[in-house]
Structures are given as structure tokens and as C-alpha cells.
Amino acid sequence: MEPFTNDRLQLPRNMIENSMFEEEPDVVDLAKEPCLHPLEPDEVEYEPRGSRLLVRGLGEHEMDEDEEDYESSAKLLGMSFMNRSAGLRNSSAGYRPSAEGACSVPSARTLVVCAFIIVVAVSVIMVIYLLPRCTFTKEGCHKQNQSIGLIQPLATNGKLFPWAQIRLPTAIMPQRYELSLHPNLTSMTFKGSVTILLQARQATWNIILHSTGHNISRVTFMSAVSSQEKQVEILEYPYHDQIAIVAPEALLAGHSYSVKIEYSANISSSYCGFYGLTYRDENNKRKYFAATQFEPLAARSAFPCFDEPAFKATFIIKIIRDEQHTALSNMPKKSSVSMEDGLVQDEFSESVKMSTYLVAFIVGEMRNLSEDVNGTLVSVYTVPEKIGQAHHALETTVKLLEFYENYFEIKYPLKKLDLVAIPDFEAGAMENWGLLTFREETLLYDNTTSSVADRKLVTKIIAHELAHQWFGNLVTMQWWNDLWLNEGFATFMEYFSLEKIFKELYSYEDFLDAQLKTMKKDSLNSSHPISSSVQSSEQIEEMFDSLSYFKGASLLLMLKTFLSEDVFQHAVILYLHNHSYASTQSDDLWDSFNEVTNKTLDVKRMMKTWTLQKGFPLVTVQRKGTELFIQQERFFSGRKPEIYPVDASYLWHIPITYVTDGRNYSEYRAVSLLDKKSDIINLTEQVQWVKVNTNMTGYYIVHYADDDWAALITLLKTNPYVLSDKDRANLINNIFELAGLGKVPLQRAFSLMDYLINENQTAPIAEALFQTGLIYDLLEKLGHMDLASRLVSRVHKLLQSQIQRQAWTDEGTPSARELRSALLEFACTHSLENCTTTAMKLFDDWVASNGTYSLPTDVMTTVFKVGAKTEKGWSFLLSMYISIGSEAEKNKILEALASSEDVRKLYWLMKSSLDGDIIRTQKLSQVIRAVGRHFAGHLLAWDFVKENWNKLVQKFHLGSYTMQSIVAGSTHLFSTKAHLSEVQAFFESQSEATFRLRCVQEALEVIQLNIQWMEKNLKALACCL
Ligand SMILES: [Zn+2]
């Protein structure tokens, strides 16, 4: 899946220390485990198993009759240990020392025994009290008085539910699903039936699977031997979205069975599951459309299934639709049969073996463009009137499909590959096997209104979803704790493939930008290892964050650079070949690398230091003669030792790369591995300067000794192009991050930035604008207008000649065009260099032509923003927003509408996005972020989020990346204690699960850091600006 990119990259600001955030007490911090055991979910005690063992250890043979009854009935029901422990606990009086007055004659032996028993009893109580609270309910800990129900789950009919864990048992494995659906898009309901062919791995009486929101009318069971259908009972346990089918006979290991479930349900009005939407066509006629989004946990709401990624099976899907609609699914259509009332039933071929979250189907009016690629029919589908915007996507897909088939040395296994633009879609895109779904803006390209940034976005997202056809679909992570295996790889391949076949797009600039912002997030205490234990739906949703995507991808880039491109590719091919149609854990990937490196390097040992520890290292270097002294410690966004303790157990295996005046870029791959706290690198000769972490291929920040910083600053000022643009951007980033911490004087960071007067490339200028923009935003919100304008003047002086050089056209390389966008946006935002006059003139021409005048696409947003400042301009933009068909143009208009300084307009925009009629709800998080960024709207955005919190959660789900984006976007520029208390109080007043969300903890940490940054640096700013 691809979270919507515009949101994804705007990660919150954290510049300073934190004085209040402790480690979350129950989050397992693997970094603190010196031996770095990968903690798999199976190893985590989510049931009070400990209590049972302790009790049984004391007196298993003493079990009384009630317990024995319980024990045998539990066995019969196939219950887990947990249920039995509850039974035992209820009758645990038998184990208490008071029973026979055993302590009344206190011999030494008795005292020891009593003491032992008391310790055990206290342990039992603590284990029972502590362990199960937060893991057994979907909603987390806020449900009170449910302890009995939680320990001993009861089905909705009051009977005992025979399974108490969130994860499904593995006694029964699905082999094949036959799913028939009949949706009614106007009544928003559907009827379904699913027949699941099963195989028992172990003897059991129960079939436990997922189902949520279904009215189940009939369930039948059939064993392969008897082939006689029997109606059977079903138990429902909604807390875990589970149902249990109680079989009429014991299921025997190795035997096959089938169950058929008939049900009905509502088509969802949120963005997940099987969901419905309406849109208006070019004649303003209302049209109905239905699509699916199952990742991560919503397949279970469309049909009863074993909804975990490792339960792979094949799928045969049948859909009944209206004649004028098209139905699509993962596989090619096998047959269409006309039925009564103008209905048609489409049947799709049996799928390859795959996970439930990759199943997809779509029903609606669509047209397509197609092309054959080595026997695979590639098609791009859109609503009929937008098919003219599908050419770019088709061309791009054809090139990328060929690239991936060659690179992975595995042919794409299906006969067709559809890419569909959905009129309302929460994510950026989704990689369903053979049926990729996208927002319209991430798939469609309009020649007259799409900018170079839009072109990059569409190309990148197609590359990402196509990479998933191998990473994720063919080889899938076993469980969501290793989501990074899917998303980190797809993100890495997205940029890698663009570098190879669309080199002219300079996509590395975007990667660098995303990597730097991800590190900002990863330096917070609220961060997490990319392989993290997860169980609840919120925890799983929370894994879809920039760490899984960009930290994952950055680590792979670091590994590729370290091992060489060939070795990396060999290992990747081996991994895909070894695990096709199966599921893996991180270790399987590292094993493939180790097979290729053939013991010359233990890749598993090295990479575990990166995937199982949160954060990243700060590498400090000091040059002494021809020696380079290097040492590592964890990089924290704050320095207060009571909050960010120096923890010696953090240690990474870091590939150290560097360039010097005597060692050019072609040699930089000859790296050394820093796998201890400190080391010395012999530079072999005296050098003038050294730049470590060449091209920022390493996931770490570098701090230099004073003289070494001075040498680099001198180099930048005298001969900047000796260093690559990536290295120049990297230096700007590192020095500002270090200055925020007080490790480098702020003055020195500004002094380094002064070289920008000679800079003409995009990456370093973009990074400088980002760093100074954050400082500006905070100063402005705190009312330090004098300092804010001095900051703008300083940056303006550096970029003045570059700004003056820009023409208002779409000419130049993609990189030059993006630079133009950034510079003119900066100039117009701060009314510099006649920028607004030129923009206003272009806007007036555009209005006079009734929106038909062709504006340069790269500066369109800037022109619209200037136009939106007037009442008339804003209204015209809104009327255009409603009437035009290009999503690319609509996005630019929406950005401009949200930049208004009129709070009534801003409030209306947010409210309309939530309503979803004029502005689609898929745009809401983007609108809230845009409103929250500007002075006029930053308080309003937060008020809006508070007021509508319940509606937002209902629509987007707690923990989802959209909610993460909304929370961050509405709070990340607060920098006062009053706001900190206010945000904290609001989330505390919600459920405990809400308050514990990582994005909430992150928001509080960021505000705290903003406050401290200002306290510490305001004076320094006054001096150096
Ligand atoms: Zn993805």
C-alpha cells in the first residue's frame, strides 16, 4: 500500500529536548536486549499462560473435581491454556495457605514453604492483573469490568467461545475460497456466500476464522469422506472479529473439509472493506461505484476468512452486477452469464495462492486502455470521461513491468494486470494482486495541468505497487510486525527502478528528502524498531508509517551500497525464488543474503542492529593527522539525560563511507564497518577535509570536530561542487539537527548555509528551505515577527540571484523545474522580487479566459495561492474546483483555497471535506494539514480535529496513517505549554487506547521539543540573524 504521499512526507518538527516522555511501560524495547533477539509475536505472552503454569506447577495432581471437569470440557472444546487458567483461578482457593491452617505451626520448613507460596500467589495475581488487560479487546484498555469475559470469552449467544487469542489457531488451514457476491450499489447492501475448502493440520473440533459485520444466515459443513452437507452451529466473538464453527465431528489431521457460509452485510461507507461511493459524471449525473481496500484487516468485513497474511489460499470469485457496470477482480474473467432482471454474473479464474488482504474486486462504469507485455495484458481503467488521462500510466507500467521481470528474474505470474483509478480512495494506492487500485491523482496524468511533480508522483506510485507484485504478493511477510519487508522493499524498488529507467526524473532528490524527514521522526523517543511486535488492530494500523516505508528503504540502500549492486541483486533473486507463494520473516531475507555473501559477512547480525533497535546512530568523527577517530552513540532529538538516557547497549554495525580531497567519489564504496563503540580509520595521507556518509547512503547523522566542520564550511564556500548535491544537502541537514541540540552553535549552521549563494541544485536548496521554514513557522506562530522577517531576509539574500533567474515557464529538466517551483513559492509567500505581481497577472489572465488559459504547471499552485488572496479570486477558484475534471489541477486549487487567511473559508473547507460532497473526504487530511500550517488556520485546524474526533475515527480508523497525519498536521507547530496541556488533556479524555497511540505520544513529544527549542535558541537567533 502507498499512503498518500503529500501527507506522508510532511513529518513533524522535532528540534529539541524532551522533559516528560518516558518509555511506554509495556512496549517491548528490543534495543534494550543486549543480544537482540527478534521477538516474534508467538513469543510474546499475550495470555496469562504464566499464571496457569505457576498454579499447575504447585499442584497439578491436586486438582479438585470442578477443575477436572473444567479441564476435560476445555479439552473437548479445544480451548487454549488461557481459558483453563481462568477456571483454575476461580477455584484457586485450594492452593492458598489458609486452607488447612498450614501456617499455624510455623516450623522453619513451613515458613519457607509459606513464603514460597505467598511469592507465587503474588506473582500469579500480578501476572493475571498485568498481562491481559490491553490485549484482549479490540478497543484496548478502556473497557471496564470485562475481566471475566476477557479471560474466558463468551460468544454473543452466551456460550463459551473456544478461542481467546487475537491470532488465529493454525490447526486448520484454508486451501481454496469460492466467493459469490451480489452487491446492490444503491441500497449499499450485498449478499454473499463463501465456500472454504479446509485442511486440518491437527485434530480439533473447532474452525476459528474472521468475520465482522455479517448477518450469517446459514452455515453448512461437509467432510471430504462423507460428502454430506450438515448444518452446523456458529459462535460469534466480535471483540476479536472471530467466529467459531463447531464441527459435527472431530476434524482429523491431514483430512480435508469444507464449510459454506451464507450471509448478508452492508457495503461500507468508510474507506475499507467492500466500500461504496458515488460521484457525478460530466453531465452531473450521480453514479454508483464500489471497490475494496482490505489491507490490513478488512477482508474479514467482506467475507468470512482466515484474515492473516500467512494463511494463503486460492480464490474463485463470482460477482453479480448490473449490465452497464464492469466488474474486475484479481484474475482474468472466465465467463459472464446473463441472469434475470438485466443482471450479469461474472466468474473470474482461480487465483494463484495468496493472502486475503490482496483480494480485490471493483464494480462500476469504467473504460480502459490496454497493451500486451510478454503475454500479460496490462490495462488502465478509469471512469469513462477520464480515460484520456490514462496514457502516461499505461506507458509507465509497460516499462516498469519489463524492468522488474528482468531484475527479479521471475516473470509476473498472472495473465493480466489492471490499474484502476478509483474516484474516492483513502490510500495513495494498493497493490492487490493483478488489480492495482489508485486515487485518480496518483494514476492519471493530464498533459495541460499535471506538473513535473505530478508526473513523478504517478511514476513513483506505479513503480511502488508493481514492486509489490513480487515483494508482498509473491513473497509475503508472515505477520504485520515485519510490514517493512513489504513496504521498505517496495519503497526501495520504487526509487531504484526510477533511477534505472527514468533517470531524468532525479527521483533520488525525493528519496533524500523523505529519508531526512523519516530520521527526524525516528530520533524521537516515541519511535519504534521497524520490526516491532504488534497484535491489536491499532498497533497493526500504526505500522503503516514512514519508518516502515522509508527507514526500511534507507536500510536496504545502505546494504546495497555496502555489498555492491550485484551481490544485492543476487540475494534478492534468491530470496524471491526460495519463498515464492510463501510467507517470510526478516531472518529469511538475511539468510538469503548470507548465502550469497558466503560467510564473508554476517548480514543478519549486522542488519538486526538496524531493524530491532529504534532510532539511529550519531557518528562523531575527529581527524588527527592521518587518522580519523570515529565513535557512535544513539542520536536523540533531545539532550536531557533523564529523558534521553545514555544507553550503552545501543550499538549499530555501521558502514562508514567517506570522501576527502585525496579520495574521490568513485572510490567511496570501499567502506569500513564500525561494529563497536569507537574505532580509528587510517586515511593514509594528510587531507584538507573529510566528508563522512558519502551521498548519504548511510542511515546516520555525522558530527565533526570543530576544525573538521570549519574545513567543510570553507570547502563549501570556496569550491562547493567538489561535493555531490546529496552531500551538500546532507551537511545542511546534519548541522541544523546538531544545532537544534546545541552540539553545534546555531551561528555555525547559518554560516555553513551562507554558501548557498553559489548553489544551483535542487536538493541542497530544498533542504535549506525546509530547515529554515520550520524555524520560520515556529517564530511566526509565537508572534516573533521581527525575527521571522529577518530570517526570510537572510535566506532571500542567499537565493536572490537564483530567484531572479527563474522564468515562469515549464522549461528545463525535471529537477530545474522543481527548483523553480520551490523558489517562486518562497518568493511569492514572502512577497519578494515582484513575485506576487507577476503571479497576479498570470492569475488575472487565467480568470479572464475562464480557466482555459494554459498556465505553466510547475508554478500553477503559486499563481493560484496569490489569486486566492482576494475574495473574487477565491470564489472563482472554488467554482473551477467544482467544475473541472483534472485531479492534478484540483489539487493545486485546493492547496490555494486552504492558504486563505479568512478563517471562515478555512472552516468551510474542512467541514466540506468531512461532508465529502463538494470536496471528497479523501482530501481531508491534506486540507487539515494545509490549514494547520498557516498562521490563520493553525488553531482552527486543531479545534476542528477536536470537535470532529469521533467522526474522523469512524471514517479513518484509530491508528491509520490518515489519522496519524491529521494528528501531526494539526499539532506539530504548537510550541507553548498551554497548547501542550491542551493537547494532552484532550487525548487523555479519550479512550486509553487513543492516548496510547504512537502518533499522540509523538505529537506531545514534538510540542515539548518545540517549546524547548525556542527557550534555548531564541537568543541565539536574535544574534545570528
Ligand atoms: Zn506499499
Coordinates of N, CA and C in Angstrom, one line a residue, residues 798-862:
L798 N 20.5 35.0 0.1 CA 21.3 33.8 -0.4 C 20.7 33.3 -1.7
L799 N 19.4 33.4 -1.8 CA 18.8 32.8 -3.0 C 18.4 33.8 -4.1
Q800 N 18.7 35.1 -3.8 CA 18.2 36.2 -4.6 C 18.5 36.0 -6.1
S801 N 19.8 35.7 -6.4 CA 20.1 35.6 -7.8 C 19.5 34.4 -8.5
Q802 N 19.3 33.3 -7.7 CA 18.6 32.1 -8.2 C 17.1 32.5 -8.6
I803 N 16.5 33.2 -7.6 CA 15.1 33.6 -7.8 C 15.0 34.5 -9.1
Q804 N 15.9 35.4 -9.2 CA 15.8 36.3 -10.3 C 16.0 35.6 -11.7
R805 N 16.7 34.5 -11.6 CA 16.9 33.8 -12.9 C 15.7 33.0 -13.3
Q806 N 14.7 32.8 -12.5 CA 13.6 31.9 -12.8 C 12.6 32.6 -13.8
A807 N 12.3 31.8 -14.8 CA 11.2 32.3 -15.7 C 9.9 31.6 -15.4
W808 N 8.8 32.1 -15.7 CA 7.5 31.5 -15.4 C 7.1 30.6 -16.5
T809 N 7.9 29.5 -16.7 CA 7.6 28.5 -17.7 C 7.7 27.1 -17.2
D810 N 7.5 26.1 -18.1 CA 7.7 24.7 -17.8 C 8.9 24.2 -18.4
E811 N 9.9 25.1 -18.7 CA 11.1 24.6 -19.4 C 12.1 24.1 -18.5
G812 N 13.0 23.3 -19.0 CA 14.2 22.8 -18.2 C 14.0 21.3 -17.8
T813 N 15.0 20.9 -17.1 CA 15.0 19.5 -16.6 C 14.0 19.4 -15.5
P814 N 13.5 18.1 -15.2 CA 12.6 18.0 -14.1 C 13.1 18.6 -12.8
S815 N 14.4 18.4 -12.6 CA 15.0 18.9 -11.4 C 14.9 20.5 -11.3
A816 N 15.3 21.1 -12.5 CA 15.3 22.5 -12.6 C 13.9 23.0 -12.4
R817 N 12.9 22.3 -12.9 CA 11.5 22.7 -12.8 C 11.0 22.7 -11.4
E818 N 11.5 21.7 -10.7 CA 11.1 21.6 -9.2 C 11.7 22.7 -8.4
L819 N 13.0 23.0 -8.8 CA 13.7 24.1 -8.1 C 12.9 25.4 -8.3
R820 N 12.4 25.6 -9.6 CA 11.7 26.8 -9.9 C 10.4 26.9 -9.0
S821 N 9.7 25.8 -8.9 CA 8.5 25.7 -8.1 C 8.8 26.2 -6.7
A822 N 9.9 25.6 -6.1 CA 10.2 25.9 -4.7 C 10.6 27.3 -4.5
L823 N 11.5 27.9 -5.4 CA 11.9 29.2 -5.3 C 10.8 30.3 -5.5
L824 N 10.0 30.1 -6.5 CA 8.9 31.1 -6.7 C 7.9 31.0 -5.6
E825 N 7.6 29.8 -5.1 CA 6.7 29.6 -4.0 C 7.2 30.4 -2.8
F826 N 8.5 30.3 -2.5 CA 9.2 31.0 -1.4 C 9.0 32.5 -1.6
A827 N 9.4 32.9 -2.8 CA 9.3 34.4 -3.1 C 7.9 35.0 -3.0
C828 N 6.9 34.2 -3.5 CA 5.6 34.8 -3.5 C 5.0 34.7 -2.1
T829 N 5.3 33.7 -1.3 CA 4.8 33.6 0.0 C 5.3 34.8 0.8
H830 N 6.5 35.2 0.6 CA 7.0 36.3 1.4 C 7.1 37.7 0.6
S831 N 6.3 37.7 -0.5 CA 6.2 38.9 -1.3 C 7.6 39.5 -1.7
L832 N 8.4 38.7 -2.3 CA 9.8 39.1 -2.7 C 9.9 39.3 -4.2
E833 N 10.8 40.1 -4.6 CA 11.1 40.2 -6.1 C 10.0 40.3 -7.0
N834 N 9.0 41.1 -6.7 CA 7.9 41.3 -7.6 C 7.1 40.0 -8.0
C835 N 7.4 39.0 -7.2 CA 6.8 37.7 -7.4 C 5.3 37.7 -7.5
T836 N 4.7 38.4 -6.5 CA 3.2 38.4 -6.5 C 2.6 39.2 -7.6
T837 N 3.3 40.2 -8.1 CA 2.8 41.0 -9.2 C 2.7 40.1 -10.5
T838 N 3.8 39.4 -10.7 CA 3.8 38.5 -11.9 C 2.8 37.4 -11.8
A839 N 2.7 36.8 -10.6 CA 1.7 35.8 -10.4 C 0.3 36.3 -10.5
M840 N 0.0 37.5 -10.0 CA -1.3 38.0 -10.1 C -1.7 38.3 -11.5
K841 N -0.7 38.7 -12.3 CA -1.0 39.0 -13.7 C -1.4 37.7 -14.4
L842 N -0.6 36.6 -14.2 CA -1.0 35.3 -14.8 C -2.3 34.8 -14.3
F843 N -2.6 35.1 -13.0 CA -3.9 34.6 -12.5 C -5.1 35.4 -13.2
D844 N -4.9 36.7 -13.3 CA -5.9 37.5 -14.0 C -6.2 37.0 -15.4
D845 N -5.1 36.7 -16.1 CA -5.3 36.2 -17.5 C -6.0 34.9 -17.5
W846 N -5.7 34.1 -16.5 CA -6.4 32.7 -16.4 C -7.9 32.9 -16.1
V847 N -8.2 33.9 -15.2 CA -9.6 34.1 -14.8 C -10.3 34.7 -16.1
A848 N -9.7 35.6 -16.8 CA -10.3 36.2 -17.9 C -10.6 35.2 -19.0
S849 N -9.8 34.2 -19.1 CA -10.0 33.1 -20.1 C -11.0 32.1 -19.6
N850 N -11.6 32.3 -18.4 CA -12.5 31.3 -17.7 C -11.7 30.0 -17.5
G851 N -10.5 30.1 -17.1 CA -9.7 28.9 -16.7 C -9.2 28.1 -17.9
T852 N -9.3 28.7 -19.1 CA -8.8 27.9 -20.3 C -7.4 28.2 -20.6
Y853 N -6.9 29.4 -20.2 CA -5.5 29.8 -20.5 C -4.6 28.8 -19.8
S854 N -3.6 28.4 -20.6 CA -2.7 27.4 -20.1 C -1.6 27.9 -19.2
L855 N -1.7 27.8 -17.9 CA -0.6 28.3 -17.0 C 0.5 27.3 -17.0
P856 N 1.8 27.8 -16.7 CA 2.9 26.8 -16.6 C 2.5 25.9 -15.4
T857 N 2.6 24.6 -15.5 CA 2.1 23.7 -14.5 C 2.9 23.8 -13.2
D858 N 4.2 24.0 -13.3 CA 5.1 23.9 -12.1 C 4.8 25.1 -11.2
V859 N 4.3 26.2 -11.7 CA 4.1 27.4 -10.9 C 2.6 27.6 -10.7
M860 N 1.8 26.7 -11.1 CA 0.3 26.9 -11.0 C -0.1 27.1 -9.6
T861 N 0.4 26.2 -8.7 CA 0.0 26.4 -7.3 C 0.3 27.7 -6.7
T862 N 1.5 28.2 -7.1 CA 1.9 29.6 -6.6 C 1.0 30.6 -7.1

